[in-house]
PDB file of C-alpha atoms and ligand atoms in Angstrom:
ATOM      1  CA  UNK A 109       0.000   0.000   0.000  1.00 74.00           C
ATOM      2  CA  UNK A 110       1.127   3.541  -0.662  1.00 91.00           C
ATOM      3  CA  UNK A 111       1.299   6.359   1.872  1.00 94.00           C
ATOM      4  CA  UNK A 112      -1.816   7.691   0.191  1.00 96.00           C
ATOM      5  CA  UNK A 113      -3.683   4.429   0.901  1.00 97.00           C
ATOM      6  CA  UNK A 114      -2.383   4.302   4.472  1.00 98.00           C
ATOM      7  CA  UNK A 115      -3.474   7.874   5.135  1.00 98.00           C
ATOM      8  CA  UNK A 116      -6.918   7.223   3.670  1.00 98.00           C
ATOM      9  CA  UNK A 117      -7.270   4.061   5.775  1.00 98.00           C
ATOM     10  CA  UNK A 118      -6.355   5.911   8.977  1.00 98.00           C
ATOM     11  CA  UNK A 119      -8.830   8.675   8.192  1.00 98.00           C
ATOM     12  CA  UNK A 120     -11.480   6.048   7.581  1.00 98.00           C
ATOM     13  CA  UNK A 121     -10.782   4.375  10.936  1.00 98.00           C
ATOM     14  CA  UNK A 122     -11.081   7.732  12.701  1.00 98.00           C
ATOM     15  CA  UNK A 123     -14.283   8.547  10.849  1.00 98.00           C
ATOM     16  CA  UNK A 124     -15.937   5.211  11.618  1.00 98.00           C
ATOM     17  CA  UNK A 125     -15.043   5.381  15.304  1.00 98.00           C
ATOM     18  CA  UNK A 126     -16.239   8.972  15.538  1.00 98.00           C
ATOM     19  CA  UNK A 127     -19.550   8.085  13.920  1.00 98.00           C
ATOM     20  CA  UNK A 128     -19.959   5.095  16.256  1.00 98.00           C
ATOM     21  CA  UNK A 129     -19.455   7.488  19.175  1.00 97.00           C
ATOM     22  CA  UNK A 130     -21.869  10.068  17.767  1.00 98.00           C
ATOM     23  CA  UNK A 131     -19.001  12.513  17.344  1.00 98.00           C
ATOM     24  CA  UNK A 132     -18.137  14.784  14.466  1.00 98.00           C
ATOM     25  CA  UNK A 133     -15.089  13.219  12.742  1.00 97.00           C
ATOM     26  CA  UNK A 134     -13.712  16.764  12.373  1.00 97.00           C
ATOM     27  CA  UNK A 135     -13.368  16.938  16.153  1.00 98.00           C
ATOM     28  CA  UNK A 136     -10.542  14.382  15.999  1.00 98.00           C
ATOM     29  CA  UNK A 137      -7.264  15.482  14.491  1.00 98.00           C
ATOM     30  CA  UNK A 138      -4.590  13.187  13.191  1.00 98.00           C
ATOM     31  CA  UNK A 139      -1.027  13.641  14.377  1.00 99.00           C
ATOM     32  CA  UNK A 140       1.283  11.794  11.974  1.00 98.00           C
ATOM     33  CA  UNK A 141       4.115  10.356  14.080  1.00 98.00           C
ATOM     34  CA  UNK A 142       7.145  10.588  11.826  1.00 98.00           C
ATOM     35  CA  UNK A 143       9.900   9.649  14.307  1.00 97.00           C
ATOM     36  CA  UNK A 144      12.707   7.648  12.643  1.00 96.00           C
ATOM     37  CA  UNK A 145      11.278   8.346   9.175  1.00 97.00           C
ATOM     38  CA  UNK A 146      13.177  10.704   6.866  1.00 96.00           C
ATOM     39  CA  UNK A 147      12.132  14.225   5.935  1.00 97.00           C
ATOM     40  CA  UNK A 148      11.291  12.944   2.438  1.00 97.00           C
ATOM     41  CA  UNK A 149       8.516  10.767   3.907  1.00 97.00           C
ATOM     42  CA  UNK A 150       7.148  13.722   5.861  1.00 98.00           C
ATOM     43  CA  UNK A 151       7.113  15.756   2.650  1.00 98.00           C
ATOM     44  CA  UNK A 152       5.168  12.994   0.888  1.00 97.00           C
ATOM     45  CA  UNK A 153       2.530  12.917   3.606  1.00 98.00           C
ATOM     46  CA  UNK A 154       2.434  16.719   3.754  1.00 98.00           C
ATOM     47  CA  UNK A 155       1.776  16.760   0.017  1.00 97.00           C
ATOM     48  CA  UNK A 156      -1.361  14.699   0.744  1.00 97.00           C
ATOM     49  CA  UNK A 157      -2.653  17.462   3.014  1.00 97.00           C
ATOM     50  CA  UNK A 158      -1.422  16.285   6.422  1.00 98.00           C
ATOM     51  CA  UNK A 159      -0.112  19.243   8.454  1.00 98.00           C
ATOM     52  CA  UNK A 160       0.636  17.974  11.996  1.00 98.00           C
ATOM     53  CA  UNK A 161       3.653  15.765  12.689  1.00 98.00           C
ATOM     54  CA  UNK A 162       4.886  14.169  15.899  1.00 98.00           C
ATOM     55  CA  UNK A 163       8.503  13.522  16.858  1.00 98.00           C
ATOM     56  CA  UNK A 164      10.218  11.843  19.828  1.00 97.00           C
ATOM     57  CA  UNK A 165      13.945  12.451  19.444  1.00 97.00           C
ATOM     58  CA  UNK A 166      15.113  16.050  19.752  1.00 98.00           C
ATOM     59  CA  UNK A 167      18.144  16.091  17.469  1.00 97.00           C
ATOM     60  CA  UNK A 168      16.475  14.045  14.750  1.00 97.00           C
ATOM     61  CA  UNK A 169      13.455  16.326  14.894  1.00 98.00           C
ATOM     62  CA  UNK A 170      15.410  19.578  14.867  1.00 98.00           C
ATOM     63  CA  UNK A 171      17.284  18.471  11.750  1.00 98.00           C
ATOM     64  CA  UNK A 172      14.079  17.338  10.029  1.00 98.00           C
ATOM     65  CA  UNK A 173      12.202  20.531  10.862  1.00 98.00           C
ATOM     66  CA  UNK A 174      15.079  22.639   9.529  1.00 97.00           C
ATOM     67  CA  UNK A 175      15.212  20.576   6.326  1.00 97.00           C
ATOM     68  CA  UNK A 176      11.482  20.981   5.698  1.00 98.00           C
ATOM     69  CA  UNK A 177      10.932  24.560   6.827  1.00 96.00           C
ATOM     70  CA  UNK A 178      11.548  26.279   3.487  1.00 96.00           C
ATOM     71  CA  UNK A 179       9.090  24.173   1.483  1.00 96.00           C
ATOM     72  CA  UNK A 180       6.577  23.400   4.239  1.00 97.00           C
ATOM     73  CA  UNK A 181       6.390  26.422   6.560  1.00 96.00           C
ATOM     74  CA  UNK A 182       2.778  25.587   7.500  1.00 96.00           C
ATOM     75  CA  UNK A 183       3.564  22.289   9.218  1.00 98.00           C
ATOM     76  CA  UNK A 184       2.910  22.041  12.968  1.00 98.00           C
ATOM     77  CA  UNK A 185       5.448  20.049  14.980  1.00 98.00           C
ATOM     78  CA  UNK A 186       4.476  18.198  18.147  1.00 98.00           C
ATOM     79  CA  UNK A 187       7.047  16.843  20.578  1.00 98.00           C
ATOM     80  CA  UNK A 188       5.611  13.634  22.086  1.00 98.00           C
ATOM     81  CA  UNK A 189       8.592  11.779  23.574  1.00 97.00           C
ATOM     82  CA  UNK A 190      10.307  11.730  26.949  1.00 96.00           C
ATOM     83  CA  UNK A 191      12.049  15.078  27.419  1.00 96.00           C
ATOM     84  CA  UNK A 192      15.286  15.667  29.299  1.00 95.00           C
ATOM     85  CA  UNK A 193      15.849  19.035  30.951  1.00 96.00           C
ATOM     86  CA  UNK A 194      19.008  19.687  28.950  1.00 96.00           C
ATOM     87  CA  UNK A 195      17.051  19.427  25.675  1.00 97.00           C
ATOM     88  CA  UNK A 196      14.268  21.886  26.455  1.00 98.00           C
ATOM     89  CA  UNK A 197      15.896  24.835  24.689  1.00 98.00           C
ATOM     90  CA  UNK A 198      15.812  23.143  21.282  1.00 98.00           C
ATOM     91  CA  UNK A 199      12.254  21.939  21.848  1.00 98.00           C
ATOM     92  CA  UNK A 200      11.061  25.388  22.942  1.00 98.00           C
ATOM     93  CA  UNK A 201      12.502  26.900  19.756  1.00 98.00           C
ATOM     94  CA  UNK A 202      11.539  24.278  17.172  1.00 98.00           C
ATOM     95  CA  UNK A 203       8.154  22.907  18.241  1.00 98.00           C
ATOM     96  CA  UNK A 204       4.581  24.168  18.324  1.00 98.00           C
ATOM     97  CA  UNK A 205       3.301  21.615  20.849  1.00 99.00           C
ATOM     98  CA  UNK A 206       4.727  19.452  23.636  1.00 98.00           C
ATOM     99  CA  UNK A 207       2.516  16.539  24.781  1.00 98.00           C
ATOM    100  CA  UNK A 208       4.869  15.022  27.343  1.00 98.00           C
ATOM    101  CA  UNK A 209       5.029  17.478  30.256  1.00 98.00           C
ATOM    102  CA  UNK A 210       5.313  15.352  33.402  1.00 97.00           C
ATOM    103  CA  UNK A 211       7.051  17.674  35.844  1.00 97.00           C
ATOM    104  CA  UNK A 212       6.955  21.384  36.578  1.00 98.00           C
ATOM    105  CA  UNK A 213      10.662  21.908  35.979  1.00 98.00           C
ATOM    106  CA  UNK A 214      10.243  20.957  32.305  1.00 98.00           C
ATOM    107  CA  UNK A 215       7.358  23.352  31.871  1.00 98.00           C
ATOM    108  CA  UNK A 216       9.250  26.180  33.581  1.00 98.00           C
ATOM    109  CA  UNK A 217      12.274  25.679  31.355  1.00 98.00           C
ATOM    110  CA  UNK A 218      10.138  25.562  28.195  1.00 98.00           C
ATOM    111  CA  UNK A 219       8.364  28.708  29.367  1.00 98.00           C
ATOM    112  CA  UNK A 220      11.628  30.544  30.058  1.00 98.00           C
ATOM    113  CA  UNK A 221      13.238  29.374  26.813  1.00 98.00           C
ATOM    114  CA  UNK A 222      10.341  29.982  24.411  1.00 98.00           C
ATOM    115  CA  UNK A 223      11.753  32.500  21.921  1.00 98.00           C
ATOM    116  CA  UNK A 224       9.955  35.865  21.858  1.00 95.00           C
ATOM    117  CA  UNK A 225       7.731  36.176  18.800  1.00 93.00           C
ATOM    118  CA  UNK A 226       7.278  32.419  18.511  1.00 95.00           C
ATOM    119  CA  UNK A 227       3.803  32.527  20.093  1.00 97.00           C
ATOM    120  CA  UNK A 228       2.562  30.385  22.950  1.00 98.00           C
ATOM    121  CA  UNK A 229       3.843  26.831  23.173  1.00 98.00           C
ATOM    122  CA  UNK A 230       0.813  24.516  23.317  1.00 98.00           C
ATOM    123  CA  UNK A 231       1.270  21.825  25.957  1.00 99.00           C
ATOM    124  CA  UNK A 232      -0.370  18.740  27.398  1.00 98.00           C
ATOM    125  CA  UNK A 233       0.377  16.987  30.659  1.00 98.00           C
ATOM    126  CA  UNK A 234       1.275  13.337  30.252  1.00 98.00           C
ATOM    127  CA  UNK A 235      -0.481  11.155  32.807  1.00 98.00           C
ATOM    128  CA  UNK A 236       0.619   7.677  33.803  1.00 96.00           C
ATOM    129  CA  UNK A 237      -2.751   5.930  33.615  1.00 93.00           C
ATOM    130  CA  UNK A 238      -1.303   2.459  34.187  1.00 88.00           C
ATOM    131  CA  UNK A 239       0.289   2.882  37.581  1.00 77.00           C
ATOM    132  CA  UNK A 240       3.256   0.643  38.208  1.00 67.00           C
ATOM    133  CA  UNK A 241       3.580  -0.734  34.669  1.00 63.00           C
ATOM    134  CA  UNK A 242       5.151   2.325  33.062  1.00 65.00           C
ATOM    135  CA  UNK A 243       7.250   5.176  34.307  1.00 72.00           C
ATOM    136  CA  UNK A 244       6.486   8.086  31.976  1.00 85.00           C
ATOM    137  CA  UNK A 245       3.888  10.591  33.044  1.00 95.00           C
ATOM    138  CA  UNK A 246       2.705  12.182  36.248  1.00 97.00           C
ATOM    139  CA  UNK A 247       0.651  10.084  38.663  1.00 95.00           C
ATOM    140  CA  UNK A 248      -3.086  10.775  38.237  1.00 96.00           C
ATOM    141  CA  UNK A 249      -3.396  12.161  41.769  1.00 96.00           C
ATOM    142  CA  UNK A 250      -0.633  14.692  41.026  1.00 97.00           C
ATOM    143  CA  UNK A 251      -1.990  15.859  37.675  1.00 98.00           C
ATOM    144  CA  UNK A 252      -4.321  18.497  39.076  1.00 98.00           C
ATOM    145  CA  UNK A 253      -1.615  20.406  40.977  1.00 98.00           C
ATOM    146  CA  UNK A 254       0.732  20.213  38.000  1.00 98.00           C
ATOM    147  CA  UNK A 255      -2.004  21.486  35.676  1.00 98.00           C
ATOM    148  CA  UNK A 256      -2.612  24.552  37.850  1.00 98.00           C
ATOM    149  CA  UNK A 257       1.097  25.370  37.963  1.00 98.00           C
ATOM    150  CA  UNK A 258       1.572  24.876  34.207  1.00 98.00           C
ATOM    151  CA  UNK A 259      -1.517  26.927  33.377  1.00 98.00           C
ATOM    152  CA  UNK A 260       0.036  29.887  35.209  1.00 98.00           C
ATOM    153  CA  UNK A 261       3.112  30.010  32.944  1.00 98.00           C
ATOM    154  CA  UNK A 262       2.713  32.930  30.526  1.00 98.00           C
ATOM    155  CA  UNK A 263       4.499  31.509  27.472  1.00 98.00           C
ATOM    156  CA  UNK A 264       2.705  28.167  27.550  1.00 98.00           C
ATOM    157  CA  UNK A 265      -0.916  27.327  26.877  1.00 98.00           C
ATOM    158  CA  UNK A 266      -2.132  24.239  28.680  1.00 98.00           C
ATOM    159  CA  UNK A 267      -4.440  22.373  26.287  1.00 98.00           C
ATOM    160  CA  UNK A 268      -5.160  19.095  28.067  1.00 98.00           C
ATOM    161  CA  UNK A 269      -3.885  15.644  28.932  1.00 98.00           C
ATOM    162  CA  UNK A 270      -2.012  12.892  27.124  1.00 98.00           C
ATOM    163  CA  UNK A 271      -1.446   9.205  27.886  1.00 97.00           C
ATOM    164  CA  UNK A 272       0.303   6.142  26.476  1.00 96.00           C
ATOM    165  CA  UNK A 273      -1.393   3.102  28.016  1.00 95.00           C
ATOM    166  CA  UNK A 274       0.046  -0.382  28.024  1.00 92.00           C
ATOM    167  CA  UNK A 275      -1.002  -2.470  25.018  1.00 92.00           C
ATOM    168  CA  UNK A 276      -4.297  -4.250  25.539  1.00 93.00           C
ATOM    169  CA  UNK A 277      -5.815  -6.888  23.293  1.00 91.00           C
ATOM    170  CA  UNK A 278      -9.364  -5.745  22.600  1.00 95.00           C
ATOM    171  CA  UNK A 279     -11.261  -2.518  22.276  1.00 95.00           C
ATOM    172  CA  UNK A 280     -13.218  -2.992  25.505  1.00 95.00           C
ATOM    173  CA  UNK A 281     -10.000  -3.328  27.531  1.00 96.00           C
ATOM    174  CA  UNK A 282      -8.324  -0.502  25.594  1.00 97.00           C
ATOM    175  CA  UNK A 283     -11.120   1.897  26.550  1.00 97.00           C
ATOM    176  CA  UNK A 284     -10.517   1.657  30.310  1.00 96.00           C
ATOM    177  CA  UNK A 285      -7.389   3.863  30.549  1.00 96.00           C
ATOM    178  CA  UNK A 286      -8.869   6.338  28.070  1.00 98.00           C
ATOM    179  CA  UNK A 287     -11.994   6.706  30.214  1.00 98.00           C
ATOM    180  CA  UNK A 288      -9.731   7.445  33.182  1.00 97.00           C
ATOM    181  CA  UNK A 289      -7.888  10.156  31.262  1.00 98.00           C
ATOM    182  CA  UNK A 290     -11.132  11.766  30.095  1.00 98.00           C
ATOM    183  CA  UNK A 291     -12.654  11.797  33.577  1.00 98.00           C
ATOM    184  CA  UNK A 292      -9.434  13.214  35.017  1.00 98.00           C
ATOM    185  CA  UNK A 293      -9.437  15.968  32.377  1.00 98.00           C
ATOM    186  CA  UNK A 294     -13.078  16.776  33.153  1.00 98.00           C
ATOM    187  CA  UNK A 295     -12.410  16.868  36.899  1.00 98.00           C
ATOM    188  CA  UNK A 296      -9.348  19.135  36.615  1.00 98.00           C
ATOM    189  CA  UNK A 297     -11.132  21.496  34.237  1.00 98.00           C
ATOM    190  CA  UNK A 298     -14.159  21.758  36.530  1.00 98.00           C
ATOM    191  CA  UNK A 299     -12.170  22.075  39.745  1.00 97.00           C
ATOM    192  CA  UNK A 300      -9.949  24.898  38.508  1.00 97.00           C
ATOM    193  CA  UNK A 301     -12.087  26.529  35.821  1.00 97.00           C
ATOM    194  CA  UNK A 302      -9.555  25.617  33.137  1.00 98.00           C
ATOM    195  CA  UNK A 303     -10.418  25.145  29.461  1.00 98.00           C
ATOM    196  CA  UNK A 304      -8.814  21.824  28.566  1.00 98.00           C
ATOM    197  CA  UNK A 305      -9.923  21.089  25.011  1.00 98.00           C
ATOM    198  CA  UNK A 306      -7.407  18.348  24.220  1.00 98.00           C
ATOM    199  CA  UNK A 307      -7.204  14.628  24.944  1.00 98.00           C
ATOM    200  CA  UNK A 308      -4.106  13.290  23.169  1.00 98.00           C
ATOM    201  CA  UNK A 309      -4.696   9.544  23.196  1.00 98.00           C
ATOM    202  CA  UNK A 310      -4.791   6.617  20.800  1.00 98.00           C
ATOM    203  CA  UNK A 311      -2.106   5.198  18.508  1.00 98.00           C
ATOM    204  CA  UNK A 312      -2.070   2.757  15.579  1.00 98.00           C
ATOM    205  CA  UNK A 313      -3.294  -0.190  17.655  1.00 97.00           C
ATOM    206  CA  UNK A 314      -5.957   1.519  19.768  1.00 97.00           C
ATOM    207  CA  UNK A 315      -7.170   4.661  18.035  1.00 98.00           C
ATOM    208  CA  UNK A 316     -10.783   3.424  17.788  1.00 98.00           C
ATOM    209  CA  UNK A 317     -11.003   2.951  21.563  1.00 98.00           C
ATOM    210  CA  UNK A 318      -9.498   6.403  22.095  1.00 98.00           C
ATOM    211  CA  UNK A 319     -11.913   8.112  19.697  1.00 98.00           C
ATOM    212  CA  UNK A 320     -14.836   6.326  21.370  1.00 98.00           C
ATOM    213  CA  UNK A 321     -13.666   7.854  24.673  1.00 98.00           C
ATOM    214  CA  UNK A 322     -13.198  11.399  23.418  1.00 98.00           C
ATOM    215  CA  UNK A 323      -9.719  11.673  21.919  1.00 98.00           C
ATOM    216  CA  UNK A 324      -9.208  14.972  20.107  1.00 98.00           C
ATOM    217  CA  UNK A 325      -5.712  14.100  18.843  1.00 99.00           C
ATOM    218  CA  UNK A 326      -4.727  10.567  17.840  1.00 98.00           C
ATOM    219  CA  UNK A 327      -0.989   9.966  17.371  1.00 98.00           C
ATOM    220  CA  UNK A 328      -0.458   7.486  14.549  1.00 98.00           C
ATOM    221  CA  UNK A 329       2.922   6.254  13.344  1.00 98.00           C
ATOM    222  CA  UNK A 330       3.222   2.721  11.979  1.00 97.00           C
ATOM    223  CA  UNK A 331      -0.294   2.519  10.501  1.00 98.00           C
ATOM    224  CA  UNK A 332       0.706   5.486   8.361  1.00 98.00           C
ATOM    225  CA  UNK A 333       4.431   5.219   7.652  1.00 97.00           C
ATOM    226  CA  UNK A 334       4.871   1.442   8.024  1.00 94.00           C
ATOM    227  CA  UNK A 335       7.162  -0.437  10.384  1.00 93.00           C
ATOM    228  CA  UNK A 336       9.663   1.855  12.065  1.00 90.00           C
ATOM    229  CA  UNK A 337      13.414   1.629  11.580  1.00 81.00           C
ATOM    230  CA  UNK A 338      15.480   1.498  14.798  1.00 81.00           C
ATOM    231  CA  UNK A 339      15.546   4.816  16.688  1.00 78.00           C
ATOM    232  CA  UNK A 340      18.602   7.074  16.333  1.00 72.00           C
ATOM    233  CA  UNK A 341      21.250   6.727  19.030  1.00 68.00           C
TER     234      UNK A 341
HETATM  235  C1  LIG B  26       5.761   6.236  18.538  1.00 75.36           C
HETATM  236  C2  LIG B  26       4.647   6.893  19.247  1.00 75.36           C
HETATM  237  C3  LIG B  26       3.347   6.911  18.707  1.00 75.36           C
HETATM  238  C4  LIG B  26       2.962   6.183  17.444  1.00 75.36           C
HETATM  239  O1  LIG B  26       2.906   4.805  17.681  1.00 75.36           O
HETATM  240  P1  LIG B  26       2.334   3.793  16.558  1.00 75.36           P
HETATM  241  O2  LIG B  26       1.997   2.584  17.353  1.00 75.36           O
HETATM  242  O3  LIG B  26       3.431   3.571  15.579  1.00 75.36           O
HETATM  243  O4  LIG B  26       1.146   4.431  15.958  1.00 75.36           O
HETATM  244  C5  LIG B  26       2.376   7.619  19.382  1.00 75.36           C
HETATM  245  N1  LIG B  26       2.651   8.270  20.540  1.00 75.36           N
HETATM  246  C6  LIG B  26       3.865   8.276  21.081  1.00 75.36           C
HETATM  247  C7  LIG B  26       4.105   9.033  22.342  1.00 75.36           C
HETATM  248  C8  LIG B  26       4.902   7.582  20.469  1.00 75.36           C
HETATM  249  O5  LIG B  26       6.104   7.581  21.042  1.00 75.36           O
END
């Protein structure tokens, strides 16, 4: 299958799940996760109308963004991977979104390092919805306090929550962590009067479950670009 066919198939999956949930398919946006794939592949997908791309590795992403900027200035770049404090400066300069905020120090550094004139950096807080199984993300009971602190930073705009659940076999089981993220988002928004319009959840294997539970951004890599090469070292 070509990239064109893959993209159409992903859009169709989103549309069917949205319709099954009684949602407008337009309320779900596709983030094309291009990590480990070359700039040429991003350009091919961009030529098909896709504008939002997700990356995990800072140096790889910075190089790719620079290579594509001249021809594709309209692309939006989302950082979705684990972020080390010593890499925040590059991320603050190159990206439009960061989905993986899991501690205040990261948010403060991104806020302080956001270049003037670059506009607000859109951010989500990553929540560890699976407890002991994974280590990335803030614990659910700590998400509310982190959200309040992040929302107060002037160069960031807190948009919502993100999660990466453990793989689960069927849609019913996949929905459980996504329900938890949605309810947590609703509770934090209500408690603090915050507008949190984003639920970044769902990947190639579980995007239907995520859309059924209210995902507004699904992050899709392999279903679009094919099997990933090994990550850069
Ligand atoms: C790699 C990655 C994805 C895409 O995963 P696929 O299973 O290839 O769709 C989505 N989100 C995050 C945070 C990732 O690291």
